[in-house]
mmCIF file of C-alpha atoms in Angstrom:
data_model
loop_
_atom_site.group_PDB
_atom_site.id
_atom_site.type_symbol
_atom_site.label_atom_id
_atom_site.label_comp_id
_atom_site.label_asym_id
_atom_site.label_seq_id
_atom_site.Cartn_x
_atom_site.Cartn_y
_atom_site.Cartn_z
ATOM 1 C CA MET V 175 77.128 75.241 71.416
ATOM 2 C CA ASP V 176 75.198 73.693 74.302
ATOM 3 C CA VAL V 177 71.525 74.194 73.459
ATOM 4 C CA ALA V 178 70.448 74.401 77.131
ATOM 5 C CA ASN V 179 73.074 76.931 78.235
ATOM 6 C CA GLY V 180 74.314 78.437 74.996
ATOM 7 C CA GLY V 181 71.842 81.325 74.967
ATOM 8 C CA GLU V 182 72.606 82.343 78.566
ATOM 9 C CA ARG V 183 76.361 82.074 78.043
ATOM 10 C CA GLY V 184 76.132 84.110 74.866
ATOM 11 C CA THR V 185 74.167 86.857 76.617
ATOM 12 C CA THR V 186 76.660 86.988 79.506
ATOM 13 C CA GLU V 187 79.637 87.255 77.156
ATOM 14 C CA ARG V 188 77.887 89.958 75.146
ATOM 15 C CA VAL V 189 77.032 92.005 78.251
ATOM 16 C CA LEU V 190 80.650 91.798 79.451
ATOM 17 C CA THR V 191 81.830 92.893 76.014
ATOM 18 C CA LEU V 192 79.392 95.804 76.152
ATOM 19 C CA LEU V 193 80.804 96.801 79.546
ATOM 20 C CA GLY V 194 84.315 96.726 78.133
ATOM 21 C CA LEU V 195 83.297 98.959 75.223
ATOM 22 C CA LEU V 196 81.643 101.485 77.538
ATOM 23 C CA ARG V 197 84.900 101.734 79.488
ATOM 24 C CA GLN V 198 86.983 102.300 76.368
ATOM 25 C CA ARG V 199 85.252 105.465 75.228
ATOM 26 C CA LYS V 200 83.246 108.197 76.914
ATOM 27 C CA VAL V 201 80.116 108.054 74.691
ATOM 28 C CA TRP V 202 78.765 105.425 72.284
ATOM 29 C CA THR V 203 75.659 105.697 70.149
ATOM 30 C CA GLY V 204 73.194 102.824 70.080
ATOM 31 C CA PRO V 205 73.907 101.957 66.401
ATOM 32 C CA GLU V 206 77.680 101.977 67.056
ATOM 33 C CA LEU V 207 77.327 99.502 69.915
ATOM 34 C CA ALA V 208 74.927 97.349 67.918
ATOM 35 C CA ASP V 209 77.409 97.198 65.056
ATOM 36 C CA ARG V 210 80.327 96.278 67.332
ATOM 37 C CA LEU V 211 78.307 93.579 69.100
ATOM 38 C CA GLY V 212 76.584 92.246 65.987
ATOM 39 C CA VAL V 213 73.091 92.703 67.443
ATOM 40 C CA THR V 214 70.139 95.053 67.024
ATOM 41 C CA PRO V 215 69.766 98.398 68.887
ATOM 42 C CA ARG V 216 66.870 96.827 70.791
ATOM 43 C CA THR V 217 69.225 94.124 72.149
ATOM 44 C CA VAL V 218 71.685 96.842 73.128
ATOM 45 C CA ARG V 219 68.969 98.542 75.168
ATOM 46 C CA ARG V 220 68.167 95.249 76.926
ATOM 47 C CA ASP V 221 71.851 94.634 77.704
ATOM 48 C CA VAL V 222 72.180 98.167 79.080
ATOM 49 C CA GLU V 223 69.305 97.392 81.457
ATOM 50 C CA ARG V 224 71.103 94.216 82.540
ATOM 51 C CA LEU V 225 74.204 96.268 83.396
ATOM 52 C CA ARG V 226 72.087 98.723 85.381
ATOM 53 C CA THR V 227 70.574 95.815 87.326
ATOM 54 C CA LEU V 228 74.123 94.688 88.216
ATOM 55 C CA GLY V 229 74.898 98.149 89.604
ATOM 56 C CA TYR V 230 76.618 99.825 86.666
ATOM 57 C CA PRO V 231 75.251 103.372 86.166
ATOM 58 C CA VAL V 232 74.826 103.559 82.376
ATOM 59 C CA HIS V 233 73.423 106.945 81.334
ATOM 60 C CA ALA V 234 71.573 107.557 78.056
ATOM 61 C CA SER V 235 71.157 110.947 76.382
ATOM 62 C CA GLN V 236 69.338 112.014 73.218
ATOM 63 C CA GLY V 237 70.242 114.389 70.397
ATOM 64 C CA VAL V 238 73.503 115.329 68.707
ATOM 65 C CA GLY V 239 76.459 114.063 70.703
ATOM 66 C CA GLY V 240 74.206 111.847 72.779
ATOM 67 C CA GLY V 241 74.426 108.156 73.417
ATOM 68 C CA TYR V 242 75.325 105.691 76.163
ATOM 69 C CA GLN V 243 77.851 106.671 78.821
ATOM 70 C CA LEU V 244 79.198 104.755 81.820
ATOM 71 C CA GLY V 245 79.066 106.952 84.917
ATOM 72 C CA SER V 246 80.059 106.699 88.583
ATOM 73 C CA GLY V 247 77.479 105.496 91.072
ATOM 74 C CA GLN V 248 76.989 105.300 94.823
ATOM 75 C CA ASP V 249 78.076 101.657 95.084
ATOM 76 C CA LEU V 250 81.144 99.973 93.620
ATOM 77 C CA PRO V 251 80.028 97.379 91.049
ATOM 78 C CA PRO V 252 82.165 94.409 89.945
ATOM 79 C CA LEU V 253 85.228 95.424 87.938
ATOM 80 C CA LEU V 254 86.164 94.021 84.552
ATOM 81 C CA LEU V 255 89.936 93.968 83.957
ATOM 82 C CA ASP V 256 91.893 92.825 80.936
ATOM 83 C CA ASP V 257 95.194 90.962 81.401
ATOM 84 C CA GLN V 258 97.426 94.048 81.494
ATOM 85 C CA GLU V 259 95.094 95.883 83.863
ATOM 86 C CA ALA V 260 94.996 92.867 86.200
ATOM 87 C CA ILE V 261 98.811 92.637 86.246
ATOM 88 C CA ALA V 262 99.205 96.356 86.922
ATOM 89 C CA THR V 263 96.602 96.224 89.695
ATOM 90 C CA ALA V 264 98.219 93.200 91.372
ATOM 91 C CA VAL V 265 101.701 94.765 91.296
ATOM 92 C CA SER V 266 100.368 98.043 92.716
ATOM 93 C CA LEU V 267 98.583 96.176 95.510
ATOM 94 C CA LEU V 268 101.765 94.264 96.316
ATOM 95 C CA ALA V 269 103.592 97.565 96.669
ATOM 96 C CA GLY V 270 100.832 98.910 98.917
ATOM 97 C CA ALA V 271 100.783 95.776 101.062
ATOM 98 C CA GLY V 272 104.542 96.034 101.469
ATOM 99 C CA GLY V 273 104.242 99.469 103.008
ATOM 100 C CA ALA V 274 104.913 101.781 100.074
ATOM 101 C CA VAL V 275 101.530 103.387 100.651
ATOM 102 C CA ALA V 276 101.228 104.566 104.254
ATOM 103 C CA GLY V 277 98.109 103.288 106.002
ATOM 104 C CA ALA V 278 96.939 101.252 103.008
ATOM 105 C CA GLY V 279 98.736 97.987 103.681
ATOM 106 C CA ASP V 280 95.890 95.989 105.249
ATOM 107 C CA ALA V 281 93.327 97.173 102.676
ATOM 108 C CA ALA V 282 95.779 96.431 99.851
ATOM 109 C CA LEU V 283 96.310 92.907 101.147
ATOM 110 C CA ARG V 284 92.567 92.241 101.372
ATOM 111 C CA ALA V 285 92.078 93.437 97.803
ATOM 112 C CA LEU V 286 95.091 91.436 96.630
ATOM 113 C CA THR V 287 93.713 88.282 98.254
ATOM 114 C CA LYS V 288 90.424 88.721 96.379
ATOM 115 C CA LEU V 289 92.227 89.349 93.095
ATOM 116 C CA ASP V 290 94.456 86.326 93.675
ATOM 117 C CA GLN V 291 91.338 84.162 93.896
ATOM 118 C CA VAL V 292 90.374 84.918 90.287
ATOM 119 C CA LEU V 293 93.764 85.738 88.706
ATOM 120 C CA PRO V 294 94.465 83.316 85.820
ATOM 121 C CA ALA V 295 97.496 81.074 86.291
ATOM 122 C CA ARG V 296 99.065 82.420 83.084
ATOM 123 C CA LEU V 297 99.367 85.868 84.682
ATOM 124 C CA ARG V 298 100.914 84.846 87.993
ATOM 125 C CA HIS V 299 104.510 84.610 86.734
ATOM 126 C CA GLU V 300 104.231 88.094 85.212
ATOM 127 C CA VAL V 301 102.954 89.514 88.504
ATOM 128 C CA ARG V 302 105.870 87.919 90.395
ATOM 129 C CA ALA V 303 108.408 89.178 87.866
ATOM 130 C CA LEU V 304 107.084 92.733 87.909
ATOM 131 C CA SER V 305 106.686 92.886 91.686
ATOM 132 C CA GLY V 306 110.379 92.057 92.037
ATOM 133 C CA SER V 307 111.227 95.274 90.207
ATOM 134 C CA VAL V 308 109.134 97.506 92.492
ATOM 135 C CA GLU V 309 111.009 99.229 95.305
ATOM 136 C CA SER V 310 110.434 102.193 97.600
ATOM 137 C CA PHE V 311 112.559 104.540 99.685
ATOM 138 C CA GLY V 312 112.105 106.489 102.876
ATOM 139 C CA GLY V 313 110.035 105.408 105.869
ATOM 140 C CA GLY V 314 107.446 102.681 105.963
ATOM 141 C CA ARG V 315 107.071 99.107 107.032
ATOM 142 C CA THR V 316 109.898 96.618 107.246
ATOM 143 C CA PRO V 317 110.013 94.899 103.819
ATOM 144 C CA VAL V 318 108.448 91.440 103.627
ATOM 145 C CA ASP V 319 108.411 88.744 100.968
ATOM 146 C CA PRO V 320 105.176 89.406 99.015
ATOM 147 C CA GLU V 321 104.768 85.718 98.195
ATOM 148 C CA ALA V 322 105.056 84.834 101.892
ATOM 149 C CA LEU V 323 102.461 87.482 102.698
ATOM 150 C CA MET V 324 100.138 86.093 100.048
ATOM 151 C CA ALA V 325 100.654 82.497 101.196
ATOM 152 C CA LEU V 326 99.693 83.457 104.749
ATOM 153 C CA ALA V 327 96.700 85.481 103.555
ATOM 154 C CA ARG V 328 95.450 82.490 101.542
ATOM 155 C CA ALA V 329 95.984 80.163 104.536
ATOM 156 C CA CYS V 330 93.931 82.491 106.759
ATOM 157 C CA ARG V 331 91.215 82.676 104.112
ATOM 158 C CA ASP V 332 91.091 78.926 103.406
ATOM 159 C CA GLN V 333 91.558 77.886 107.062
ATOM 160 C CA VAL V 334 94.474 75.547 106.362
ATOM 161 C CA GLU V 335 97.601 74.986 108.437
ATOM 162 C CA ALA V 336 100.758 76.918 107.621
ATOM 163 C CA GLY V 337 104.403 76.201 108.279
ATOM 164 C CA PHE V 338 107.516 78.371 108.343
ATOM 165 C CA ALA V 339 110.984 78.677 109.832
ATOM 166 C CA TYR V 340 111.290 81.254 112.632
ATOM 167 C CA PRO V 341 114.203 82.405 114.832
ATOM 168 C CA SER V 342 113.782 81.632 118.531
ATOM 169 C CA GLY V 343 116.282 81.348 121.359
ATOM 170 C CA GLY V 344 119.292 81.894 119.095
ATOM 171 C CA GLU V 345 118.293 79.257 116.549
ATOM 172 C CA VAL V 346 115.844 78.890 113.680
ATOM 173 C CA ARG V 347 113.027 76.442 114.342
ATOM 174 C CA GLN V 348 110.156 75.101 112.271
ATOM 175 C CA ARG V 349 106.737 76.308 113.400
ATOM 176 C CA ARG V 350 103.403 74.683 112.612
ATOM 177 C CA VAL V 351 100.375 76.939 113.119
ATOM 178 C CA GLU V 352 96.711 77.521 112.460
ATOM 179 C CA PRO V 353 96.797 81.036 110.953
ATOM 180 C CA TYR V 354 94.022 83.363 112.052
ATOM 181 C CA ARG V 355 94.692 86.968 111.006
ATOM 182 C CA LEU V 356 97.394 89.139 109.459
ATOM 183 C CA VAL V 357 97.813 92.421 111.360
ATOM 184 C CA ALA V 358 99.543 95.514 109.996
ATOM 185 C CA SER V 359 101.192 97.978 112.374
ATOM 186 C CA ASP V 360 102.759 101.280 111.398
ATOM 187 C CA ARG V 361 106.079 99.456 110.913
ATOM 188 C CA ARG V 362 105.574 95.722 110.394
ATOM 189 C CA TRP V 363 103.286 92.842 109.410
ATOM 190 C CA TYR V 364 102.366 90.275 112.075
ATOM 191 C CA LEU V 365 100.570 86.932 111.962
ATOM 192 C CA LEU V 366 98.268 85.932 114.805
ATOM 193 C CA ALA V 367 98.113 82.149 114.849
ATOM 194 C CA TYR V 368 97.517 79.185 117.129
ATOM 195 C CA ASP V 369 100.882 77.475 117.641
ATOM 196 C CA LEU V 370 100.165 73.737 117.458
ATOM 197 C CA ASP V 371 103.440 72.700 119.115
ATOM 198 C CA ARG V 372 103.012 75.112 122.038
ATOM 199 C CA ALA V 373 99.219 74.793 122.261
ATOM 200 C CA ASP V 374 98.703 78.533 122.621
ATOM 201 C CA TRP V 375 98.148 81.727 120.646
ATOM 202 C CA ARG V 376 101.252 83.482 119.360
ATOM 203 C CA SER V 377 102.076 86.479 117.169
ATOM 204 C CA PHE V 378 104.887 86.276 114.621
ATOM 205 C CA ARG V 379 106.704 88.931 112.618
ATOM 206 C CA VAL V 380 106.288 88.135 108.932
ATOM 207 C CA ASP V 381 109.633 89.700 107.994
ATOM 208 C CA ARG V 382 111.395 87.117 110.211
ATOM 209 C CA MET V 383 109.737 84.127 108.538
ATOM 210 C CA THR V 384 111.400 81.944 105.902
ATOM 211 C CA ASP V 385 110.189 78.949 103.891
ATOM 212 C CA VAL V 386 106.544 79.942 104.338
ATOM 213 C CA SER V 387 104.053 77.419 102.984
ATOM 214 C CA ALA V 388 100.326 76.750 103.248
ATOM 215 C CA ARG V 389 99.348 73.110 103.737
ATOM 216 C CA THR V 390 96.300 71.137 102.695
ATOM 217 C CA TRP V 391 95.230 70.177 106.221
ATOM 218 C CA ARG V 392 92.111 72.160 107.104
ATOM 219 C CA PHE V 393 91.273 73.106 110.677
ATOM 220 C CA ARG V 394 88.172 74.169 112.572
ATOM 221 C CA PRO V 395 88.581 77.765 113.796
ATOM 222 C CA ARG V 396 89.055 78.170 117.547
ATOM 223 C CA ALA V 397 87.737 80.945 119.778
ATOM 224 C CA ALA V 398 90.395 83.581 119.175
ATOM 225 C CA PRO V 399 91.421 86.818 120.914
ATOM 226 C CA ASP V 400 90.952 90.107 119.123
ATOM 227 C CA ALA V 401 93.792 90.047 116.614
ATOM 228 C CA ALA V 402 94.739 93.730 116.586
ATOM 229 C CA THR V 403 94.569 94.064 120.388
ATOM 230 C CA TYR V 404 96.573 90.883 120.995
ATOM 231 C CA VAL V 405 99.346 91.875 118.605
ATOM 232 C CA GLN V 406 99.495 95.466 119.861
ATOM 233 C CA GLU V 407 99.760 94.375 123.502
ATOM 234 C CA GLY V 408 102.520 91.958 122.557
ATOM 235 C CA VAL V 409 104.492 94.566 120.620
ATOM 236 C CA ALA V 410 104.026 97.317 123.215
ATOM 237 C CA SER V 411 104.562 95.346 126.433
ATOM 238 C CA ARG V 412 104.798 91.542 126.448
ATOM 239 C CA VAL V 413 108.082 91.413 124.521
ATOM 240 C CA TYR V 414 109.808 93.528 127.179
ATOM 241 C CA ARG V 415 111.284 92.411 130.486
ATOM 242 C CA HIS V 416 109.189 94.912 132.456
ATOM 243 C CA GLN V 417 105.555 95.928 131.920
ATOM 244 C CA ALA V 418 103.666 98.714 133.655
ATOM 245 C CA ARG V 419 100.171 100.227 133.760
ATOM 246 C CA PHE V 420 99.405 103.867 134.446
ATOM 247 C CA LEU V 421 96.281 105.963 134.903
ATOM 248 C CA VAL V 422 97.009 109.129 132.939
ATOM 249 C CA HIS V 423 95.005 112.310 133.579
ATOM 250 C CA ALA V 424 94.254 113.008 129.911
ATOM 251 C CA SER V 425 91.867 111.667 127.311
ATOM 252 C CA ALA V 426 92.793 108.596 125.264
ATOM 253 C CA ASP V 427 92.734 110.618 122.028
ATOM 254 C CA THR V 428 95.232 113.102 123.465
ATOM 255 C CA VAL V 429 97.646 110.400 124.607
ATOM 256 C CA ARG V 430 97.324 108.329 121.424
ATOM 257 C CA ALA V 431 98.454 111.367 119.483
ATOM 258 C CA GLN V 432 101.630 111.406 121.614
ATOM 259 C CA ILE V 433 102.508 107.699 121.653
ATOM 260 C CA PRO V 434 102.894 105.394 118.602
ATOM 261 C CA ALA V 435 100.604 102.361 118.679
ATOM 262 C CA SER V 436 103.685 100.118 118.705
ATOM 263 C CA ALA V 437 104.950 101.748 121.942
ATOM 264 C CA ALA V 438 101.892 101.540 124.205
ATOM 265 C CA VAL V 439 98.283 100.421 124.476
ATOM 266 C CA VAL V 440 95.967 103.287 125.411
ATOM 267 C CA ARG V 441 92.473 102.562 126.762
ATOM 268 C CA GLN V 442 89.807 105.169 127.496
ATOM 269 C CA ARG V 443 88.811 105.473 131.176
ATOM 270 C CA GLY V 444 86.088 108.093 131.280
ATOM 271 C CA SER V 445 86.199 111.381 129.440
ATOM 272 C CA GLU V 446 89.286 112.811 131.183
ATOM 273 C CA PHE V 447 91.414 109.742 131.961
ATOM 274 C CA CYS V 448 93.003 106.830 130.139
ATOM 275 C CA GLU V 449 94.968 103.715 131.003
ATOM 276 C CA VAL V 450 98.401 103.273 129.412
ATOM 277 C CA LEU V 451 100.025 99.840 129.155
ATOM 278 C CA SER V 452 103.671 99.851 128.100
ATOM 279 C CA GLY V 453 106.925 97.983 128.531
ATOM 280 C CA ALA V 454 110.667 98.595 128.539
ATOM 281 C CA ALA V 455 113.980 96.978 129.405
ATOM 282 C CA SER V 456 113.950 98.725 132.802
ATOM 283 C CA LEU V 457 111.359 100.196 135.145
ATOM 284 C CA ASP V 458 113.107 103.564 135.026
ATOM 285 C CA ALA V 459 112.774 103.704 131.228
ATOM 286 C CA VAL V 460 109.046 102.999 131.176
ATOM 287 C CA LEU V 461 108.497 105.488 134.011
ATOM 288 C CA MET V 462 110.366 108.285 132.233
ATOM 289 C CA HIS V 463 108.481 107.536 129.015
ATOM 290 C CA VAL V 464 105.154 108.272 130.718
ATOM 291 C CA LEU V 465 106.581 111.211 132.673
ATOM 292 C CA LEU V 466 107.630 112.939 129.447
ATOM 293 C CA LEU V 467 104.034 112.923 128.183
ATOM 294 C CA GLY V 468 103.540 115.942 130.436
ATOM 295 C CA HIS V 469 100.322 114.790 132.160
ATOM 296 C CA ASP V 470 99.617 113.901 135.787
ATOM 297 C CA PHE V 471 99.500 110.131 136.248
ATOM 298 C CA GLU V 472 99.165 107.354 138.816
ATOM 299 C CA ILE V 473 100.947 104.010 138.911
ATOM 300 C CA LEU V 474 98.586 101.039 138.728
ATOM 301 C CA ASP V 475 101.078 98.214 138.317
ATOM 302 C CA PRO V 476 103.625 96.936 139.332
ATOM 303 C CA PRO V 477 103.790 98.031 143.013
ATOM 304 C CA GLU V 478 107.611 98.311 143.030
ATOM 305 C CA LEU V 479 107.396 101.031 140.394
ATOM 306 C CA GLY V 480 106.234 103.431 143.107
ATOM 307 C CA GLU V 481 109.573 103.004 144.918
ATOM 308 C CA ARG V 482 111.480 103.698 141.696
ATOM 309 C CA CYS V 483 109.328 106.790 141.171
ATOM 310 C CA ARG V 484 110.311 108.155 144.585
ATOM 311 C CA ALA V 485 113.983 107.378 143.976
ATOM 312 C CA LEU V 486 113.966 109.164 140.636
ATOM 313 C CA ALA V 487 112.100 112.111 142.166
ATOM 314 C CA GLN V 488 114.834 112.443 144.803
ATOM 315 C CA LYS V 489 117.528 112.442 142.136
ATOM 316 C CA LEU V 490 115.707 115.139 140.184
ATOM 317 C CA LEU V 491 115.262 117.260 143.312
ATOM 318 C CA SER V 492 118.934 116.871 144.148
ATOM 319 C CA ALA V 493 119.963 117.836 140.628
ATOM 320 C CA GLY V 494 117.748 120.891 140.769
ATOM 321 C CA THR V 495 119.131 122.169 144.081
ATOM 322 C CA THR V 496 121.082 125.487 143.832
ATOM 323 C CA THR V 497 124.837 124.957 144.333
ATOM 324 C CA SER V 498 127.917 127.223 144.490
ATOM 325 C CA PRO V 499 129.373 128.084 141.079
ATOM 326 C CA VAL V 500 132.327 125.954 139.999
ATOM 327 C CA PRO V 501 135.574 128.001 139.730
ATOM 328 C CA ASP V 502 136.722 128.589 136.174
ATOM 329 C CA MET V 503 140.015 126.693 136.125
ATOM 330 C CA GLU V 504 140.912 128.128 132.708
ATOM 331 C CA GLY V 505 140.496 131.779 133.795
ATOM 332 C CA PRO V 506 143.042 134.185 135.335
ATOM 333 C CA GLU V 507 145.156 132.795 138.155
ATOM 334 C CA PRO V 508 144.277 133.748 141.743
ATOM 335 C CA GLN V 509 145.663 137.029 143.064
ATOM 336 C CA ALA V 510 148.163 135.353 145.399
ATOM 337 C CA ARG V 511 149.724 133.421 142.515
ATOM 338 C CA GLN V 512 149.921 136.544 140.393
ATOM 339 C CA ARG V 513 151.893 138.286 143.184
ATOM 340 C CA GLY V 514 154.317 135.416 143.402
ATOM 341 C CA ALA V 515 153.010 134.127 146.731
ATOM 342 C CA ARG V 516 153.244 130.437 147.415
ATOM 343 C CA PRO V 517 149.941 128.592 147.441
ATOM 344 C CA PRO V 518 148.932 127.153 150.811
ATOM 345 C CA SER V 519 150.275 123.672 151.489
#
């Protein structure tokens, strides 16, 4: 054992072993812990204080049935996982990141990225094998390759270039990017990245990527747009042929409850108004989408949408005009025909 560091390493290993014992059973007496650790009760007390300093709430009680007990505290201290616990945690996080747990995908990916940083290499193949057997049914995000998701998360974390194949213009092309952020919507995962070949920011759907790889070339981060806002605006409007902006006479919270985040961007404009940015294949479609919200609204952009609004209003007025009832052609024949009279020529 190294004389200079042996004592410190031995203490650290012993404290971690003590933590593991406290998690195995609800209550331990001081002599029991001392016997398991091969130390004196006084050393156990010192190690308990070390755990408390690290943020682990270790409670001590006297009398019959008393002893040391690991409790829950106000802050989350570092976790100690054995191999099986680490594998189970990683597989569960992969399922959450893939969309099996609604609303937990981005948090699951952040936790998985941290776990990946310290996961021993010997456990990685088991995590991959087990994650392949995890499936879900019902609604949720579009499935993505968990290894591709992890590769992109690591590239964002390490600030290294990434490459992947991506469909564009009817063909699959290789893209070379500086990855910035992964963004989770209610349906899909997106990557916000600086496209080196196009010299501009782009968002990419992760489920459309193939052959994803992180490279060793590091880059200096650029001034970037807000990731969530950029991706949402792209999904809700920029991908469509027509975009429109409206001033809706309702609060942003009210309208957000009516429109999915992937369908429109809603910005607060005072306490009783909000701005809605949306897109569609036609101006009529985006206009009807806002009309069906049921609130008064004004058209901000584009100007030609006002003309379409008037044209649609005329059609609705015409359809709502009272007209003569249509004769029932399947009912009884007219009186003249019943009497044998010839119909007029």
